[in-house]
């Protein structure tokens, strides 16, 4: 993977992980909200319609949505210092020698605000 990323810079790279829907998906495409938001929202038709599209069209719709920048999920040098999720930890926090303390503090802050 690293070799491929270093060899080319003419295509976008999308990363996802097992805690979210794979890519492409109807949420990223703007076709439907995440299921966990409201499973009874009536958006199943939109989800089904997206899933029925050919893979290339699914990818195209999702990439177009990502490239608008509206969702704020693009990692780039311009936003690396501010890019955080709910816990507000950075990669540097997670690789620091005192990472356990930083993680504990982040969890305490999250619990206090809940």
Backbone as CSV, one residue per row, in Angstrom:
resi,resn,N_x,N_y,N_z,CA_x,CA_y,CA_z,C_x,C_y,C_z
1,UNK,0.822,-1.181,0.000,0.000,0.000,0.000,0.871,1.250,0.000
2,UNK,1.872,1.305,0.846,2.746,2.472,0.913,3.434,2.703,-0.424
3,UNK,3.907,1.616,-1.037,4.582,1.751,-2.337,3.633,2.332,-3.377
4,UNK,2.390,1.882,-3.391,1.407,2.402,-4.338,1.141,3.891,-4.083
5,UNK,0.990,4.261,-2.837,0.741,5.668,-2.511,1.913,6.553,-2.911
6,UNK,3.121,6.046,-2.747,4.297,6.827,-3.123,4.509,6.861,-4.637
7,UNK,4.044,5.843,-5.317,4.269,5.741,-6.764,3.346,6.649,-7.569
8,UNK,2.170,6.984,-7.021,1.195,7.758,-7.786,0.629,8.886,-6.949
9,UNK,0.368,9.999,-7.615,-0.317,11.095,-6.939,-1.409,11.681,-7.831
10,UNK,-1.863,10.881,-8.781,-2.863,11.361,-9.735,-4.267,10.848,-9.440
11,UNK,-4.438,10.131,-8.342,-5.748,9.604,-7.977,-5.980,9.858,-6.495
12,UNK,-7.236,9.932,-6.120,-7.589,10.113,-4.716,-7.477,8.791,-3.976
13,UNK,-7.300,8.875,-2.682,-7.254,7.708,-1.811,-8.349,7.888,-0.771
14,UNK,-9.142,6.857,-0.582,-10.199,6.897,0.414,-9.894,5.832,1.452
15,UNK,-9.950,6.221,2.710,-9.712,5.280,3.799,-10.999,5.115,4.594
16,UNK,-11.281,3.895,4.958,-12.402,3.632,5.854,-11.949,2.545,6.818
17,UNK,-12.741,2.290,7.815,-12.384,1.274,8.790,-13.637,0.540,9.222
18,UNK,-13.467,-0.513,9.990,-14.563,-1.419,10.276,-15.665,-0.826,11.145
19,UNK,-15.463,0.327,11.748,-16.494,0.937,12.579,-17.487,1.753,11.757
20,UNK,-17.286,1.825,10.460,-18.203,2.575,9.607,-18.538,1.717,8.386
21,UNK,-19.491,2.200,7.613,-19.826,1.489,6.379,-18.633,1.539,5.441
22,UNK,-18.489,0.501,4.630,-17.416,0.493,3.646,-17.613,1.607,2.630
23,UNK,-16.639,1.805,1.809,-16.717,2.841,0.774,-16.750,2.162,-0.566
24,UNK,-17.584,2.613,-1.457,-18.558,3.704,-1.367,-19.804,3.267,-0.613
25,UNK,-20.556,4.237,-0.100,-21.796,3.916,0.600,-22.796,5.058,0.427
26,UNK,-24.071,4.798,0.694,-25.104,5.807,0.451,-25.003,7.027,1.367
27,UNK,-24.392,6.892,2.525,-24.250,8.029,3.434,-23.274,9.039,2.849
28,UNK,-22.115,8.567,2.421,-21.122,9.470,1.825,-21.678,10.104,0.557
29,UNK,-22.437,9.348,-0.207,-23.007,9.868,-1.456,-24.107,10.892,-1.204
30,UNK,-24.555,10.990,0.044,-25.630,11.924,0.357,-26.998,11.369,0.044
31,UNK,-27.074,10.059,-0.225,-28.350,9.436,-0.583,-29.187,9.091,0.641
32,UNK,-28.551,8.942,1.807,-29.284,8.541,3.000,-28.459,8.860,4.237
33,UNK,-29.126,9.114,5.352,-28.391,9.334,6.596,-27.879,7.998,7.128
34,UNK,-26.926,8.033,8.070,-26.471,6.776,8.666,-27.640,6.037,9.281
35,UNK,-27.631,4.720,9.205,-28.718,3.911,9.755,-28.879,4.175,11.242
36,UNK,-27.758,4.354,11.967,-27.860,4.547,13.405,-28.536,5.860,13.793
37,UNK,-28.664,6.807,12.856,-29.351,8.059,13.154,-30.834,7.773,13.390
38,UNK,-31.446,7.040,12.517,-32.862,6.692,12.665,-33.170,5.529,11.733
39,UNK,-33.116,4.308,12.255,-33.356,3.155,11.391,-34.759,3.119,10.789
40,UNK,-35.696,3.865,11.356,-37.069,3.894,10.837,-37.350,5.174,10.063
41,UNK,-36.325,5.759,9.478,-36.464,7.062,8.825,-37.127,7.004,7.458
42,UNK,-37.318,5.813,6.916,-37.921,5.712,5.599,-36.933,5.935,4.476
43,UNK,-35.649,5.949,4.771,-34.631,6.168,3.753,-34.144,4.867,3.123
44,UNK,-34.782,3.767,3.420,-34.335,2.483,2.869,-34.420,2.456,1.349
45,UNK,-35.438,3.122,0.774,-35.549,3.160,-0.691,-34.334,3.846,-1.305
46,UNK,-33.894,4.953,-0.701,-32.714,5.670,-1.206,-31.468,4.820,-1.052
47,UNK,-31.365,4.130,0.076,-30.213,3.252,0.306,-30.223,2.118,-0.721
48,UNK,-31.366,1.508,-0.918,-31.478,0.406,-1.871,-31.168,0.870,-3.293
49,UNK,-31.659,2.050,-3.652,-31.403,2.576,-4.995,-29.909,2.816,-5.197
50,UNK,-29.241,3.361,-4.191,-27.801,3.573,-4.301,-27.078,2.236,-4.450
51,UNK,-27.439,1.275,-3.623,-26.770,-0.030,-3.651,-27.014,-0.780,-4.960
52,UNK,-28.082,-0.429,-5.677,-28.377,-1.071,-6.954,-27.559,-0.481,-8.106
53,UNK,-26.922,0.660,-7.868,-26.099,1.284,-8.914,-24.851,0.441,-9.180
54,UNK,-24.315,0.510,-10.390,-23.046,-0.179,-10.669,-21.947,0.383,-9.760
55,UNK,-20.979,-0.438,-9.373,-19.909,0.024,-8.474,-19.206,1.299,-8.949
56,UNK,-18.952,1.431,-10.239,-18.272,2.629,-10.746,-19.105,3.882,-10.499
57,UNK,-20.422,3.764,-10.625,-21.288,4.923,-10.391,-21.384,5.242,-8.897
58,UNK,-21.414,4.206,-8.060,-21.391,4.431,-6.613,-20.126,5.198,-6.231
59,UNK,-18.992,4.723,-6.746,-17.707,5.360,-6.453,-17.716,6.820,-6.922
60,UNK,-18.199,7.042,-8.134,-18.225,8.382,-8.715,-19.064,9.341,-7.867
61,UNK,-20.242,8.889,-7.452,-21.116,9.738,-6.631,-20.462,10.060,-5.288
62,UNK,-19.844,9.079,-4.678,-19.206,9.308,-3.381,-17.992,10.226,-3.506
63,UNK,-17.182,10.016,-4.525,-16.009,10.865,-4.720,-16.425,12.311,-4.979
64,UNK,-17.469,12.498,-5.765,-17.947,13.854,-6.037,-18.372,14.533,-4.740
65,UNK,-19.036,13.804,-3.872,-19.475,14.359,-2.588,-18.276,14.658,-1.686
66,UNK,-17.340,13.741,-1.608,-16.149,13.974,-0.788,-15.364,15.188,-1.268
67,UNK,-15.272,15.339,-2.575,-14.460,16.410,-3.136,-15.086,17.792,-2.986
68,UNK,-16.342,17.857,-2.570,-16.934,19.163,-2.275,-16.306,19.760,-1.023
69,UNK,-15.770,18.897,-0.154,-15.157,19.353,1.082,-16.150,19.724,2.161
70,UNK,-17.440,19.581,1.887,-18.476,19.981,2.838,-18.422,19.136,4.111
71,UNK,-18.106,17.864,3.974,-18.131,16.973,5.135,-16.911,17.110,6.034
72,UNK,-15.883,17.807,5.592,-14.717,18.062,6.426,-13.861,16.855,6.735
73,UNK,-13.944,15.818,5.942,-13.214,14.592,6.239,-11.914,14.441,5.464
74,UNK,-11.500,15.444,4.732,-10.274,15.325,3.952,-9.057,15.618,4.824
75,UNK,-8.132,14.661,4.872,-6.866,14.871,5.571,-5.891,15.510,4.600
76,UNK,-5.348,16.653,4.976,-4.403,17.356,4.119,-3.500,18.206,5.008
77,UNK,-2.354,18.608,4.516,-1.435,19.407,5.348,-2.080,20.655,5.929
78,UNK,-3.017,21.256,5.205,-3.657,22.487,5.674,-4.496,22.301,6.938
79,UNK,-5.034,21.098,7.165,-5.922,20.912,8.311,-5.419,19.871,9.316
80,UNK,-4.207,19.395,9.144,-3.718,18.310,10.002,-3.730,18.698,11.477
81,UNK,-3.363,19.934,11.793,-3.302,20.360,13.190,-4.688,20.459,13.836
82,UNK,-5.726,20.699,13.036,-7.076,20.866,13.574,-7.976,19.655,13.375
83,UNK,-7.544,18.683,12.594,-8.410,17.549,12.259,-8.556,16.648,13.477
84,UNK,-9.730,16.611,14.044,-9.988,15.796,15.227,-11.388,15.207,15.140
85,UNK,-11.581,14.113,15.829,-12.908,13.551,15.999,-13.389,13.897,17.405
86,UNK,-14.451,13.314,17.819,-15.109,13.664,19.069,-14.153,13.664,20.268
87,UNK,-13.227,12.755,20.319,-12.332,12.645,21.470,-11.206,13.674,21.442
88,UNK,-11.020,14.343,20.321,-10.015,15.400,20.141,-8.573,14.915,20.271
89,UNK,-8.321,13.635,20.098,-6.956,13.118,20.116,-6.401,13.108,18.696
90,UNK,-5.126,13.360,18.584,-4.462,13.325,17.290,-3.587,12.080,17.197
91,UNK,-3.054,11.837,16.027,-2.114,10.736,15.848,-0.920,10.935,16.771
92,UNK,-0.485,12.174,16.916,0.639,12.468,17.803,0.300,12.114,19.247
93,UNK,-0.934,12.382,19.675,-1.355,11.993,21.023,-1.280,10.483,21.207
94,UNK,-1.754,9.757,20.202,-1.814,8.300,20.305,-0.449,7.629,20.215
95,UNK,0.547,8.331,19.701,1.880,7.742,19.608,2.847,8.329,20.641
96,UNK,2.374,9.243,21.476,3.223,9.866,22.498,3.524,8.886,23.632
97,UNK,4.613,9.127,24.322,4.995,8.271,25.449,3.922,8.261,26.538
98,UNK,3.238,9.375,26.730,2.200,9.464,27.765,0.794,9.258,27.205
99,UNK,0.677,8.456,26.134,-0.600,8.274,25.442,-1.714,7.744,26.348
100,UNK,-1.381,6.864,27.295,-2.431,6.321,28.181,-3.079,7.433,28.991
101,UNK,-2.282,8.352,29.485,-2.826,9.487,30.231,-3.665,10.387,29.343
102,UNK,-3.186,10.631,28.134,-3.933,11.472,27.197,-5.274,10.832,26.844
103,UNK,-5.266,9.514,26.646,-6.520,8.819,26.324,-7.468,8.860,27.516
104,UNK,-6.942,8.639,28.719,-7.771,8.682,29.919,-8.415,10.065,30.069
105,UNK,-7.641,11.124,29.888,-8.173,12.483,29.991,-9.253,12.746,28.939
106,UNK,-9.019,12.257,27.731,-10.002,12.459,26.654,-11.322,11.765,26.992
107,UNK,-11.243,10.545,27.508,-12.454,9.802,27.888,-13.171,10.519,29.024
108,UNK,-12.418,11.018,29.991,-13.029,11.756,31.101,-13.751,13.009,30.602
109,UNK,-13.126,13.734,29.653,-13.775,14.925,29.076,-15.058,14.547,28.341
110,UNK,-14.985,13.466,27.587,-16.176,13.029,26.842,-17.287,12.630,27.799
111,UNK,-16.946,11.896,28.852,-17.956,11.474,29.819,-18.551,12.664,30.566
112,UNK,-17.733,13.665,30.862,-18.204,14.848,31.586,-19.168,15.682,30.743
113,UNK,-18.947,15.669,29.422,-19.817,16.464,28.542,-21.068,15.715,28.112
114,UNK,-21.155,14.439,28.415,-22.320,13.622,27.994,-23.504,13.812,28.903
